[in-house]
PDB file of C-alpha atoms in Angstrom:
ATOM      1  CA  MET A1386      10.755  14.803 -48.635  1.00 36.00           C
ATOM      2  CA  THR A1387       9.514  11.351 -47.661  1.00 55.00           C
ATOM      3  CA  MET A1388      11.191   9.943 -44.573  1.00 71.00           C
ATOM      4  CA  GLN A1389      13.068   6.687 -44.977  1.00 85.00           C
ATOM      5  CA  LEU A1390      11.187   3.860 -43.261  1.00 93.00           C
ATOM      6  CA  GLU A1391      13.367   0.801 -43.744  1.00 94.00           C
ATOM      7  CA  THR A1392      14.605  -0.141 -40.276  1.00 97.00           C
ATOM      8  CA  VAL A1393      12.442  -0.930 -37.270  1.00 98.00           C
ATOM      9  CA  THR A1394      13.300  -1.270 -33.602  1.00 98.00           C
ATOM     10  CA  VAL A1395      10.768  -3.041 -31.395  1.00 98.00           C
ATOM     11  CA  ILE A1396      11.395  -2.485 -27.690  1.00 98.00           C
ATOM     12  CA  GLY A1397       9.938  -5.289 -25.595  1.00 97.00           C
ATOM     13  CA  GLY A1398      10.675  -8.986 -25.918  1.00 95.00           C
ATOM     14  CA  GLY A1399       7.302 -10.302 -24.803  1.00 96.00           C
ATOM     15  CA  ALA A1400       4.756 -12.037 -26.999  1.00 96.00           C
ATOM     16  CA  TRP A1401       3.376  -8.832 -28.500  1.00 97.00           C
ATOM     17  CA  GLY A1402       6.761  -7.257 -29.148  1.00 98.00           C
ATOM     18  CA  THR A1403       8.009 -10.445 -30.767  1.00 98.00           C
ATOM     19  CA  ALA A1404       4.886 -10.669 -32.915  1.00 98.00           C
ATOM     20  CA  LEU A1405       5.218  -7.048 -34.075  1.00 98.00           C
ATOM     21  CA  ALA A1406       8.878  -7.666 -34.915  1.00 98.00           C
ATOM     22  CA  GLN A1407       7.852 -10.667 -36.991  1.00 98.00           C
ATOM     23  CA  ALA A1408       5.135  -8.632 -38.730  1.00 98.00           C
ATOM     24  CA  ALA A1409       7.595  -5.864 -39.582  1.00 98.00           C
ATOM     25  CA  ALA A1410       9.985  -8.452 -41.016  1.00 98.00           C
ATOM     26  CA  MET A1411       7.137  -9.875 -43.110  1.00 98.00           C
ATOM     27  CA  ALA A1412       6.683  -6.353 -44.451  1.00 98.00           C
ATOM     28  CA  GLY A1413      10.287  -6.404 -45.643  1.00 97.00           C
ATOM     29  CA  ARG A1414      11.797  -4.258 -42.913  1.00 97.00           C
ATOM     30  CA  GLN A1415      15.046  -4.960 -41.080  1.00 97.00           C
ATOM     31  CA  VAL A1416      14.086  -5.399 -37.448  1.00 98.00           C
ATOM     32  CA  ARG A1417      15.915  -5.148 -34.148  1.00 98.00           C
ATOM     33  CA  LEU A1418      14.028  -6.724 -31.245  1.00 98.00           C
ATOM     34  CA  VAL A1419      15.291  -5.159 -28.013  1.00 97.00           C
ATOM     35  CA  VAL A1420      15.105  -7.488 -25.014  1.00 97.00           C
ATOM     36  CA  ARG A1421      16.290  -7.073 -21.429  1.00 94.00           C
ATOM     37  CA  HIS A1422      19.372  -9.277 -21.327  1.00 95.00           C
ATOM     38  CA  SER A1423      22.189 -10.058 -23.754  1.00 96.00           C
ATOM     39  CA  ALA A1424      21.918 -13.778 -22.973  1.00 96.00           C
ATOM     40  CA  GLN A1425      18.263 -13.701 -24.029  1.00 96.00           C
ATOM     41  CA  ALA A1426      19.168 -11.883 -27.238  1.00 97.00           C
ATOM     42  CA  GLU A1427      21.884 -14.433 -28.007  1.00 97.00           C
ATOM     43  CA  ALA A1428      19.494 -17.328 -27.424  1.00 96.00           C
ATOM     44  CA  ILE A1429      16.892 -15.812 -29.754  1.00 97.00           C
ATOM     45  CA  ASN A1430      19.439 -15.166 -32.497  1.00 97.00           C
ATOM     46  CA  THR A1431      20.884 -18.655 -32.194  1.00 97.00           C
ATOM     47  CA  SER A1432      17.622 -20.616 -32.076  1.00 97.00           C
ATOM     48  CA  ARG A1433      15.611 -18.188 -34.267  1.00 97.00           C
ATOM     49  CA  ARG A1434      12.851 -18.441 -31.662  1.00 97.00           C
ATOM     50  CA  ASN A1435      11.717 -16.534 -28.593  1.00 97.00           C
ATOM     51  CA  GLU A1436      10.560 -19.590 -26.697  1.00 96.00           C
ATOM     52  CA  ALA A1437       9.702 -17.728 -23.500  1.00 93.00           C
ATOM     53  CA  ALA A1438       7.246 -15.480 -25.346  1.00 95.00           C
ATOM     54  CA  LEU A1439       6.010 -17.418 -28.387  1.00 96.00           C
ATOM     55  CA  PRO A1440       6.925 -21.100 -28.038  1.00 95.00           C
ATOM     56  CA  GLY A1441       7.524 -22.924 -31.301  1.00 95.00           C
ATOM     57  CA  GLN A1442       7.253 -19.873 -33.547  1.00 97.00           C
ATOM     58  CA  ALA A1443      10.220 -19.559 -35.918  1.00 97.00           C
ATOM     59  CA  LEU A1444      11.378 -15.994 -36.532  1.00 98.00           C
ATOM     60  CA  LEU A1445      12.179 -14.596 -39.941  1.00 97.00           C
ATOM     61  CA  ALA A1446      15.759 -13.800 -40.895  1.00 96.00           C
ATOM     62  CA  GLY A1447      14.933 -10.078 -40.801  1.00 97.00           C
ATOM     63  CA  VAL A1448      14.473 -10.204 -37.017  1.00 98.00           C
ATOM     64  CA  ASN A1449      17.571  -9.891 -34.848  1.00 97.00           C
ATOM     65  CA  ALA A1450      17.547  -9.517 -31.091  1.00 98.00           C
ATOM     66  CA  SER A1451      19.700  -7.168 -29.050  1.00 97.00           C
ATOM     67  CA  ALA A1452      19.907  -5.903 -25.485  1.00 96.00           C
ATOM     68  CA  GLU A1453      20.782  -2.397 -26.682  1.00 93.00           C
ATOM     69  CA  PHE A1454      18.709   0.356 -28.279  1.00 93.00           C
ATOM     70  CA  ALA A1455      20.532   2.293 -30.964  1.00 86.00           C
ATOM     71  CA  GLY A1456      17.705   4.025 -32.814  1.00 81.00           C
ATOM     72  CA  SER A1457      16.166   3.323 -36.221  1.00 93.00           C
ATOM     73  CA  ASP A1458      13.755   4.750 -38.794  1.00 96.00           C
ATOM     74  CA  ILE A1459      10.720   3.437 -36.871  1.00 98.00           C
ATOM     75  CA  VAL A1460      10.493   2.690 -33.142  1.00 98.00           C
ATOM     76  CA  ILE A1461       7.742   0.488 -31.717  1.00 98.00           C
ATOM     77  CA  LEU A1462       7.195   0.377 -27.956  1.00 98.00           C
ATOM     78  CA  ALA A1463       5.773  -2.978 -26.853  1.00 97.00           C
ATOM     79  CA  VAL A1464       6.013  -2.967 -23.075  1.00 96.00           C
ATOM     80  CA  PRO A1465       3.107  -2.982 -20.582  1.00 94.00           C
ATOM     81  CA  ALA A1466       1.297   0.343 -20.248  1.00 95.00           C
ATOM     82  CA  GLN A1467       2.477   0.877 -16.662  1.00 95.00           C
ATOM     83  CA  SER A1468       6.107   0.400 -17.754  1.00 96.00           C
ATOM     84  CA  THR A1469       6.175   2.941 -20.588  1.00 97.00           C
ATOM     85  CA  ARG A1470       7.441   5.901 -18.564  1.00 98.00           C
ATOM     86  CA  THR A1471      10.165   3.834 -16.888  1.00 97.00           C
ATOM     87  CA  LEU A1472      11.319   2.497 -20.249  1.00 97.00           C
ATOM     88  CA  LEU A1473      11.437   5.952 -21.830  1.00 97.00           C
ATOM     89  CA  SER A1474      13.483   7.242 -18.895  1.00 97.00           C
ATOM     90  CA  THR A1475      16.282   4.904 -20.021  1.00 95.00           C
ATOM     91  CA  ILE A1476      16.357   6.206 -23.604  1.00 95.00           C
ATOM     92  CA  ASP A1477      18.088   9.381 -24.770  1.00 95.00           C
ATOM     93  CA  PRO A1478      15.214  11.546 -26.110  1.00 96.00           C
ATOM     94  CA  ALA A1479      17.502  12.704 -28.914  1.00 95.00           C
ATOM     95  CA  LEU A1480      17.378   9.189 -30.378  1.00 94.00           C
ATOM     96  CA  LEU A1481      13.599   9.538 -30.743  1.00 97.00           C
ATOM     97  CA  ALA A1482      13.473  13.138 -31.936  1.00 96.00           C
ATOM     98  CA  GLY A1483      11.710  13.444 -35.280  1.00 96.00           C
ATOM     99  CA  ARG A1484      11.197   9.684 -35.434  1.00 96.00           C
ATOM    100  CA  PRO A1485       7.859   7.872 -35.608  1.00 98.00           C
ATOM    101  CA  VAL A1486       7.292   6.138 -32.276  1.00 98.00           C
ATOM    102  CA  VAL A1487       4.486   3.581 -32.383  1.00 98.00           C
ATOM    103  CA  LEU A1488       2.759   2.989 -29.048  1.00 98.00           C
ATOM    104  CA  SER A1489       1.226  -0.479 -28.848  1.00 98.00           C
ATOM    105  CA  ALA A1490       0.379  -0.746 -25.121  1.00 96.00           C
ATOM    106  CA  LYS A1491      -3.273  -0.353 -24.171  1.00 95.00           C
ATOM    107  CA  GLY A1492      -3.809   1.330 -20.831  1.00 95.00           C
ATOM    108  CA  LEU A1493      -3.929   4.519 -18.760  1.00 96.00           C
ATOM    109  CA  GLU A1494      -1.128   5.345 -16.343  1.00 96.00           C
ATOM    110  CA  ILE A1495      -1.762   4.921 -12.642  1.00 96.00           C
ATOM    111  CA  GLY A1496      -1.527   8.195 -10.757  1.00 96.00           C
ATOM    112  CA  THR A1497      -1.348  10.568 -13.727  1.00 97.00           C
ATOM    113  CA  LEU A1498      -4.337   9.177 -15.699  1.00 96.00           C
ATOM    114  CA  ALA A1499      -2.151   9.752 -18.765  1.00 97.00           C
ATOM    115  CA  ARG A1500      -2.603   8.126 -22.131  1.00 97.00           C
ATOM    116  CA  GLN A1501       0.444   6.468 -23.684  1.00 98.00           C
ATOM    117  CA  SER A1502       1.046   9.340 -26.117  1.00 98.00           C
ATOM    118  CA  GLU A1503       0.918  11.836 -23.241  1.00 98.00           C
ATOM    119  CA  ILE A1504       3.665   9.872 -21.488  1.00 98.00           C
ATOM    120  CA  LEU A1505       5.707   9.994 -24.693  1.00 98.00           C
ATOM    121  CA  PHE A1506       5.223  13.763 -24.907  1.00 98.00           C
ATOM    122  CA  ASP A1507       6.488  14.084 -21.328  1.00 98.00           C
ATOM    123  CA  MET A1508       9.574  11.935 -21.828  1.00 98.00           C
ATOM    124  CA  ALA A1509      10.500  12.577 -25.489  1.00 98.00           C
ATOM    125  CA  PRO A1510       8.625  15.682 -26.660  1.00 98.00           C
ATOM    126  CA  GLU A1511      10.272  15.731 -30.090  1.00 98.00           C
ATOM    127  CA  ALA A1512       9.190  12.183 -30.972  1.00 98.00           C
ATOM    128  CA  VAL A1513       6.328  11.748 -33.444  1.00 98.00           C
ATOM    129  CA  PRO A1514       3.580   9.668 -31.780  1.00 98.00           C
ATOM    130  CA  TYR A1515       1.455   6.980 -33.391  1.00 98.00           C
ATOM    131  CA  VAL A1516      -0.964   4.573 -31.735  1.00 98.00           C
ATOM    132  CA  LEU A1517      -1.432   0.977 -32.862  1.00 98.00           C
ATOM    133  CA  SER A1518      -4.575  -0.818 -31.723  1.00 98.00           C
ATOM    134  CA  GLY A1519      -7.193  -3.260 -32.933  1.00 97.00           C
ATOM    135  CA  PRO A1520      -8.309  -6.886 -32.774  1.00 97.00           C
ATOM    136  CA  SER A1521      -5.089  -8.867 -32.702  1.00 96.00           C
ATOM    137  CA  PHE A1522      -3.501 -11.687 -30.753  1.00 96.00           C
ATOM    138  CA  ALA A1523       0.267 -12.080 -30.761  1.00 97.00           C
ATOM    139  CA  VAL A1524       0.184 -15.728 -31.771  1.00 97.00           C
ATOM    140  CA  ASP A1525      -1.917 -14.919 -34.857  1.00 97.00           C
ATOM    141  CA  VAL A1526       0.240 -11.986 -35.943  1.00 98.00           C
ATOM    142  CA  ALA A1527       3.486 -13.925 -35.539  1.00 97.00           C
ATOM    143  CA  ALA A1528       2.143 -16.921 -37.445  1.00 97.00           C
ATOM    144  CA  GLY A1529       1.053 -14.769 -40.370  1.00 97.00           C
ATOM    145  CA  ARG A1530      -2.673 -15.230 -39.880  1.00 97.00           C
ATOM    146  CA  PRO A1531      -4.834 -12.430 -41.342  1.00 98.00           C
ATOM    147  CA  THR A1532      -4.967  -9.463 -38.951  1.00 98.00           C
ATOM    148  CA  ALA A1533      -6.199  -5.891 -39.435  1.00 98.00           C
ATOM    149  CA  VAL A1534      -5.462  -3.073 -36.997  1.00 98.00           C
ATOM    150  CA  THR A1535      -5.688   0.713 -36.713  1.00 98.00           C
ATOM    151  CA  LEU A1536      -2.639   2.991 -36.847  1.00 98.00           C
ATOM    152  CA  ALA A1537      -3.503   6.507 -35.703  1.00 98.00           C
ATOM    153  CA  GLY A1538      -1.353   9.595 -36.140  1.00 98.00           C
ATOM    154  CA  ASP A1539      -1.728  13.344 -36.490  1.00 96.00           C
ATOM    155  CA  ASP A1540      -0.512  13.806 -40.078  1.00 96.00           C
ATOM    156  CA  ALA A1541      -2.632  11.892 -42.604  1.00 96.00           C
ATOM    157  CA  SER A1542       0.066  11.528 -45.247  1.00 96.00           C
ATOM    158  CA  ALA A1543       2.785  10.467 -42.798  1.00 97.00           C
ATOM    159  CA  THR A1544       0.436   8.006 -41.114  1.00 97.00           C
ATOM    160  CA  SER A1545      -0.423   6.421 -44.456  1.00 97.00           C
ATOM    161  CA  ASP A1546       3.282   6.126 -45.300  1.00 97.00           C
ATOM    162  CA  LEU A1547       3.989   4.452 -41.962  1.00 98.00           C
ATOM    163  CA  ALA A1548       1.032   2.094 -42.356  1.00 98.00           C
ATOM    164  CA  THR A1549       2.345   1.093 -45.780  1.00 97.00           C
ATOM    165  CA  ALA A1550       5.831   0.480 -44.373  1.00 97.00           C
ATOM    166  CA  LEU A1551       4.459  -1.861 -41.700  1.00 98.00           C
ATOM    167  CA  ALA A1552       1.907  -3.644 -43.887  1.00 98.00           C
ATOM    168  CA  GLY A1553       2.615  -7.194 -45.005  1.00 97.00           C
ATOM    169  CA  PRO A1554       0.700  -9.972 -46.727  1.00 96.00           C
ATOM    170  CA  SER A1555      -1.220 -10.794 -43.538  1.00 97.00           C
ATOM    171  CA  PHE A1556      -0.810  -7.723 -41.298  1.00 98.00           C
ATOM    172  CA  ARG A1557      -2.864  -4.732 -42.441  1.00 97.00           C
ATOM    173  CA  PRO A1558      -2.660  -1.426 -40.527  1.00 98.00           C
ATOM    174  CA  TYR A1559      -5.417   1.007 -41.536  1.00 98.00           C
ATOM    175  CA  ALA A1560      -4.457   4.674 -41.133  1.00 98.00           C
ATOM    176  CA  ALA A1561      -6.595   6.924 -38.903  1.00 97.00           C
ATOM    177  CA  ASP A1562      -6.298  10.406 -37.406  1.00 96.00           C
ATOM    178  CA  ASP A1563      -8.057  10.073 -34.031  1.00 98.00           C
ATOM    179  CA  ARG A1564      -5.230   9.203 -31.643  1.00 97.00           C
ATOM    180  CA  ILE A1565      -7.319  10.033 -28.586  1.00 97.00           C
ATOM    181  CA  GLY A1566     -10.231   7.847 -29.621  1.00 98.00           C
ATOM    182  CA  VAL A1567      -7.960   4.931 -30.481  1.00 98.00           C
ATOM    183  CA  GLU A1568      -6.045   5.195 -27.194  1.00 98.00           C
ATOM    184  CA  ILE A1569      -9.152   5.420 -25.014  1.00 98.00           C
ATOM    185  CA  ALA A1570     -10.833   2.542 -26.849  1.00 98.00           C
ATOM    186  CA  GLY A1571      -7.737   0.376 -26.452  1.00 97.00           C
ATOM    187  CA  ALA A1572      -7.540   1.043 -22.735  1.00 97.00           C
ATOM    188  CA  LEU A1573     -11.240   0.642 -21.930  1.00 98.00           C
ATOM    189  CA  LYS A1574     -11.861  -2.528 -23.912  1.00 97.00           C
ATOM    190  CA  ASN A1575      -9.641  -4.354 -21.396  1.00 97.00           C
ATOM    191  CA  VAL A1576     -11.886  -3.173 -18.566  1.00 97.00           C
ATOM    192  CA  TYR A1577     -15.000  -4.409 -20.347  1.00 96.00           C
ATOM    193  CA  ALA A1578     -13.278  -7.709 -21.130  1.00 96.00           C
ATOM    194  CA  LEU A1579     -12.840  -8.248 -17.393  1.00 96.00           C
ATOM    195  CA  ALA A1580     -16.587  -7.705 -16.966  1.00 93.00           C
ATOM    196  CA  CYS A1581     -17.492 -10.088 -19.771  1.00 94.00           C
ATOM    197  CA  GLY A1582     -15.122 -12.730 -18.451  1.00 94.00           C
ATOM    198  CA  ALA A1583     -16.636 -12.353 -14.994  1.00 92.00           C
ATOM    199  CA  VAL A1584     -20.102 -12.896 -16.445  1.00 92.00           C
ATOM    200  CA  GLU A1585     -18.810 -16.085 -18.057  1.00 93.00           C
ATOM    201  CA  GLY A1586     -17.109 -17.210 -14.848  1.00 93.00           C
ATOM    202  CA  ALA A1587     -20.284 -16.620 -12.850  1.00 90.00           C
ATOM    203  CA  GLN A1588     -22.288 -18.510 -15.494  1.00 92.00           C
ATOM    204  CA  LEU A1589     -24.723 -15.644 -16.004  1.00 89.00           C
ATOM    205  CA  GLY A1590     -25.244 -16.451 -19.667  1.00 90.00           C
ATOM    206  CA  ALA A1591     -24.371 -15.243 -23.168  1.00 93.00           C
ATOM    207  CA  SER A1592     -27.237 -12.742 -23.181  1.00 91.00           C
ATOM    208  CA  ALA A1593     -25.733 -10.888 -20.214  1.00 89.00           C
ATOM    209  CA  ARG A1594     -22.339 -10.843 -21.902  1.00 92.00           C
ATOM    210  CA  ALA A1595     -23.806  -9.432 -25.119  1.00 92.00           C
ATOM    211  CA  ALA A1596     -25.602  -6.733 -23.138  1.00 90.00           C
ATOM    212  CA  LEU A1597     -22.356  -5.780 -21.415  1.00 91.00           C
ATOM    213  CA  ILE A1598     -20.556  -5.470 -24.746  1.00 94.00           C
ATOM    214  CA  ALA A1599     -23.291  -3.238 -26.149  1.00 92.00           C
ATOM    215  CA  ARG A1600     -23.528  -1.009 -23.088  1.00 91.00           C
ATOM    216  CA  GLY A1601     -19.749  -0.955 -22.798  1.00 94.00           C
ATOM    217  CA  TYR A1602     -19.582   0.342 -26.356  1.00 96.00           C
ATOM    218  CA  ALA A1603     -21.994   3.161 -25.454  1.00 94.00           C
ATOM    219  CA  GLU A1604     -20.033   3.987 -22.305  1.00 96.00           C
ATOM    220  CA  MET A1605     -16.788   3.970 -24.268  1.00 97.00           C
ATOM    221  CA  ALA A1606     -18.294   6.465 -26.723  1.00 97.00           C
ATOM    222  CA  ARG A1607     -19.154   8.830 -23.865  1.00 97.00           C
ATOM    223  CA  MET A1608     -15.585   8.648 -22.592  1.00 98.00           C
ATOM    224  CA  VAL A1609     -14.033   9.154 -26.031  1.00 98.00           C
ATOM    225  CA  THR A1610     -16.129  12.213 -26.875  1.00 98.00           C
ATOM    226  CA  ALA A1611     -15.539  13.722 -23.424  1.00 98.00           C
ATOM    227  CA  MET A1612     -11.791  13.411 -24.075  1.00 96.00           C
ATOM    228  CA  GLY A1613     -12.077  15.159 -27.434  1.00 97.00           C
ATOM    229  CA  GLY A1614     -12.051  12.076 -29.638  1.00 97.00           C
ATOM    230  CA  SER A1615     -14.629  10.939 -32.185  1.00 97.00           C
ATOM    231  CA  ALA A1616     -17.345   8.377 -31.459  1.00 96.00           C
ATOM    232  CA  HIS A1617     -17.093   7.389 -35.132  1.00 97.00           C
ATOM    233  CA  THR A1618     -13.662   5.891 -34.379  1.00 97.00           C
ATOM    234  CA  LEU A1619     -15.418   3.209 -32.336  1.00 97.00           C
ATOM    235  CA  THR A1620     -17.181   1.810 -35.401  1.00 97.00           C
ATOM    236  CA  GLY A1621     -13.830   0.559 -36.674  1.00 97.00           C
ATOM    237  CA  LEU A1622     -11.121  -1.918 -35.778  1.00 97.00           C
ATOM    238  CA  ALA A1623      -9.860  -0.090 -32.683  1.00 97.00           C
ATOM    239  CA  GLY A1624     -13.370   0.147 -31.255  1.00 97.00           C
ATOM    240  CA  LEU A1625     -15.937  -2.472 -32.172  1.00 97.00           C
ATOM    241  CA  GLY A1626     -13.344  -4.870 -33.581  1.00 97.00           C
ATOM    242  CA  ASP A1627     -11.075  -4.963 -30.549  1.00 97.00           C
ATOM    243  CA  LEU A1628     -13.955  -4.807 -28.073  1.00 97.00           C
ATOM    244  CA  THR A1629     -15.639  -7.831 -29.642  1.00 96.00           C
ATOM    245  CA  LEU A1630     -12.470  -9.913 -29.782  1.00 97.00           C
ATOM    246  CA  THR A1631     -11.280  -9.145 -26.266  1.00 96.00           C
ATOM    247  CA  CYS A1632     -14.708  -9.611 -24.686  1.00 97.00           C
ATOM    248  CA  THR A1633     -15.400 -13.028 -26.230  1.00 96.00           C
ATOM    249  CA  SER A1634     -12.164 -14.982 -26.596  1.00 96.00           C
ATOM    250  CA  VAL A1635     -10.405 -17.103 -23.993  1.00 94.00           C
ATOM    251  CA  GLN A1636      -7.137 -16.067 -25.667  1.00 94.00           C
ATOM    252  CA  SER A1637      -7.660 -12.640 -24.101  1.00 95.00           C
ATOM    253  CA  ARG A1638      -5.742 -12.283 -20.833  1.00 94.00           C
ATOM    254  CA  ASN A1639      -8.342  -9.846 -19.532  1.00 96.00           C
ATOM    255  CA  TYR A1640     -11.205 -12.188 -20.388  1.00 96.00           C
ATOM    256  CA  GLN A1641      -9.406 -15.089 -18.682  1.00 96.00           C
ATOM    257  CA  PHE A1642      -8.758 -12.958 -15.601  1.00 96.00           C
ATOM    258  CA  GLY A1643     -12.413 -11.961 -15.550  1.00 95.00           C
ATOM    259  CA  ILE A1644     -13.517 -15.600 -15.697  1.00 95.00           C
ATOM    260  CA  ALA A1645     -11.500 -16.268 -12.552  1.00 95.00           C
ATOM    261  CA  LEU A1646     -13.030 -13.214 -10.850  1.00 94.00           C
ATOM    262  CA  GLY A1647     -16.521 -14.373 -11.797  1.00 92.00           C
ATOM    263  CA  ALA A1648     -15.796 -17.815 -10.400  1.00 93.00           C
ATOM    264  CA  GLY A1649     -15.166 -16.232  -7.000  1.00 92.00           C
ATOM    265  CA  GLN A1650     -11.391 -15.797  -6.895  1.00 94.00           C
ATOM    266  CA  SER A1651      -9.921 -12.549  -5.602  1.00 93.00           C
ATOM    267  CA  THR A1652      -7.568 -10.414  -7.655  1.00 94.00           C
ATOM    268  CA  GLY A1653      -4.722 -11.203  -5.266  1.00 93.00           C
ATOM    269  CA  ALA A1654      -5.325 -14.941  -5.455  1.00 94.00           C
ATOM    270  CA  ILE A1655      -5.438 -14.889  -9.263  1.00 94.00           C
ATOM    271  CA  ILE A1656      -2.138 -13.016  -9.478  1.00 92.00           C
ATOM    272  CA  ALA A1657      -0.549 -15.245  -6.851  1.00 91.00           C
ATOM    273  CA  GLY A1658      -1.624 -18.225  -8.924  1.00 89.00           C
ATOM    274  CA  GLY A1659       0.573 -17.042 -11.764  1.00 85.00           C
ATOM    275  CA  ALA A1660      -2.024 -15.459 -14.049  1.00 82.00           C
ATOM    276  CA  LYS A1661      -0.606 -13.490 -16.968  1.00 78.00           C
ATOM    277  CA  LEU A1662      -0.703  -9.720 -16.939  1.00 73.00           C
ATOM    278  CA  ALA A1663      -4.189  -8.280 -17.461  1.00 88.00           C
ATOM    279  CA  GLU A1664      -3.907  -4.582 -18.294  1.00 93.00           C
ATOM    280  CA  GLY A1665      -7.551  -4.008 -17.380  1.00 94.00           C
ATOM    281  CA  VAL A1666      -6.818  -4.682 -13.699  1.00 95.00           C
ATOM    282  CA  ALA A1667      -4.525  -1.653 -13.515  1.00 94.00           C
ATOM    283  CA  THR A1668      -6.659   0.411 -15.893  1.00 96.00           C
ATOM    284  CA  ALA A1669     -10.031  -0.001 -14.118  1.00 96.00           C
ATOM    285  CA  PRO A1670      -9.383   2.347 -11.155  1.00 97.00           C
ATOM    286  CA  VAL A1671      -7.586   4.826 -13.423  1.00 97.00           C
ATOM    287  CA  ALA A1672     -10.463   4.818 -15.907  1.00 97.00           C
ATOM    288  CA  LEU A1673     -12.913   5.378 -13.061  1.00 98.00           C
ATOM    289  CA  ALA A1674     -10.925   8.359 -11.792  1.00 97.00           C
ATOM    290  CA  LEU A1675     -10.792   9.739 -15.324  1.00 97.00           C
ATOM    291  CA  ALA A1676     -14.548   9.277 -15.821  1.00 98.00           C
ATOM    292  CA  ARG A1677     -15.266  11.110 -12.590  1.00 97.00           C
ATOM    293  CA  SER A1678     -12.909  13.940 -13.509  1.00 97.00           C
ATOM    294  CA  LEU A1679     -14.799  14.323 -16.792  1.00 97.00           C
ATOM    295  CA  ASP A1680     -18.210  13.911 -15.146  1.00 98.00           C
ATOM    296  CA  VAL A1681     -18.987  10.962 -17.434  1.00 97.00           C
ATOM    297  CA  ASP A1682     -21.582   8.398 -16.377  1.00 94.00           C
ATOM    298  CA  ALA A1683     -19.628   5.121 -16.375  1.00 95.00           C
ATOM    299  CA  PRO A1684     -21.491   2.464 -14.354  1.00 92.00           C
ATOM    300  CA  LEU A1685     -19.685  -0.454 -16.013  1.00 93.00           C
ATOM    301  CA  ILE A1686     -16.231   0.920 -15.268  1.00 95.00           C
ATOM    302  CA  GLU A1687     -17.346   1.572 -11.700  1.00 94.00           C
ATOM    303  CA  ALA A1688     -18.681  -1.969 -11.417  1.00 93.00           C
ATOM    304  CA  VAL A1689     -15.494  -3.561 -12.722  1.00 94.00           C
ATOM    305  CA  ASP A1690     -13.401  -1.479 -10.347  1.00 95.00           C
ATOM    306  CA  ALA A1691     -15.542  -2.741  -7.444  1.00 94.00           C
ATOM    307  CA  VAL A1692     -15.124  -6.374  -8.509  1.00 93.00           C
ATOM    308  CA  VAL A1693     -11.356  -6.051  -9.066  1.00 94.00           C
ATOM    309  CA  ALA A1694     -10.938  -4.364  -5.681  1.00 93.00           C
ATOM    310  CA  GLY A1695     -13.026  -7.072  -3.970  1.00 91.00           C
ATOM    311  CA  ARG A1696     -15.774  -4.694  -2.844  1.00 92.00           C
ATOM    312  CA  ALA A1697     -18.503  -6.678  -4.647  1.00 86.00           C
ATOM    313  CA  ASP A1698     -19.027  -9.904  -6.579  1.00 83.00           C
ATOM    314  CA  ILE A1699     -20.137  -9.995 -10.188  1.00 80.00           C
ATOM    315  CA  ALA A1700     -23.629 -11.352  -9.492  1.00 78.00           C
ATOM    316  CA  THR A1701     -24.347  -8.461  -7.116  1.00 78.00           C
ATOM    317  CA  ILE A1702     -22.961  -5.981  -9.619  1.00 76.00           C
ATOM    318  CA  VAL A1703     -25.080  -7.327 -12.485  1.00 74.00           C
ATOM    319  CA  ALA A1704     -28.171  -7.249 -10.292  1.00 73.00           C
ATOM    320  CA  GLY A1705     -27.440  -3.613  -9.514  1.00 71.00           C
ATOM    321  CA  LEU A1706     -26.960  -2.748 -13.165  1.00 67.00           C
ATOM    322  CA  MET A1707     -30.213  -4.485 -14.063  1.00 64.00           C
ATOM    323  CA  SER A1708     -32.082  -2.408 -11.484  1.00 61.00           C
ATOM    324  CA  ARG A1709     -30.896   0.950 -12.850  1.00 59.00           C
ATOM    325  CA  PRO A1710     -33.697   3.236 -14.043  1.00 57.00           C
ATOM    326  CA  LEU A1711     -34.874   2.524 -17.572  1.00 52.00           C
ATOM    327  CA  LYS A1712     -34.182   5.290 -20.061  1.00 65.00           C
ATOM    328  CA  ARG A1713     -33.918   5.724 -23.791  1.00 63.00           C
ATOM    329  CA  GLU A1714     -31.007   3.872 -25.394  1.00 62.00           C
ATOM    330  CA  HIS A1715     -28.354   6.100 -26.935  1.00 59.00           C
TER     331      HIS A1715
END
């Protein structure tokens, strides 16, 4: 029997959560956008905008905000990666049992090294996990600009049904079965975006940035296969697509943060200056610990971790990478 997929709850009232709520409404679903405070929910429902997250973007009638989670046919988590476990601790696991839970955060958990779906298994083991990733900016999704992403799940038929339920005229989720590959790619591309932004900030040139993207792709493939995922996944939207977008656009928070690092600012100074959340900053040391635990050669992840932690500047790091022994490309 096909599961009913008519109602959607998006938990997280930031830009990405609001954009995914809008996309689901464009797909014809009835959407509840769960935000932190009732006053915020009332303001969104009254103005039909979430000005704090997406200024000026009118929301469709199918989107209604609430400060309470009551369950639905589809649940989408749209909070930062380091907040996923805390959020799930506030939800009765019974409300998620047997339900598709779409994980849209891109990052590995500090301390546990866990992927987002592993956190979900810990906190709500009866939920059915899916991972959403790919080249997408919230402002584009919310405005109805053409966007294609990957939706990965374990059951091919169910994943296709869910992708169809969330697909609209401008938002196209492509079904895939490699959750591990999609999750690792989504987390690591933020780390490489920091590196590419730092190259831009240090004015080291477009050639250096292109080289970092290419070698980052190869490094990502080593990590994915070591985790049990497929390197082929990286040829698609969640791999090459997202890596390219995040490593080249100033709309990317990680790329912007990297530019500031490359220009000589410290991580602490950038955050103190009010910079928006960059998931790669938290993910870099976790990814390095994971690479070492898997015995994967990951010089770019190691380099980014050193820059983020203030142990080296980007020019020194690039010089070190350029002096590594030459070997066959793979």
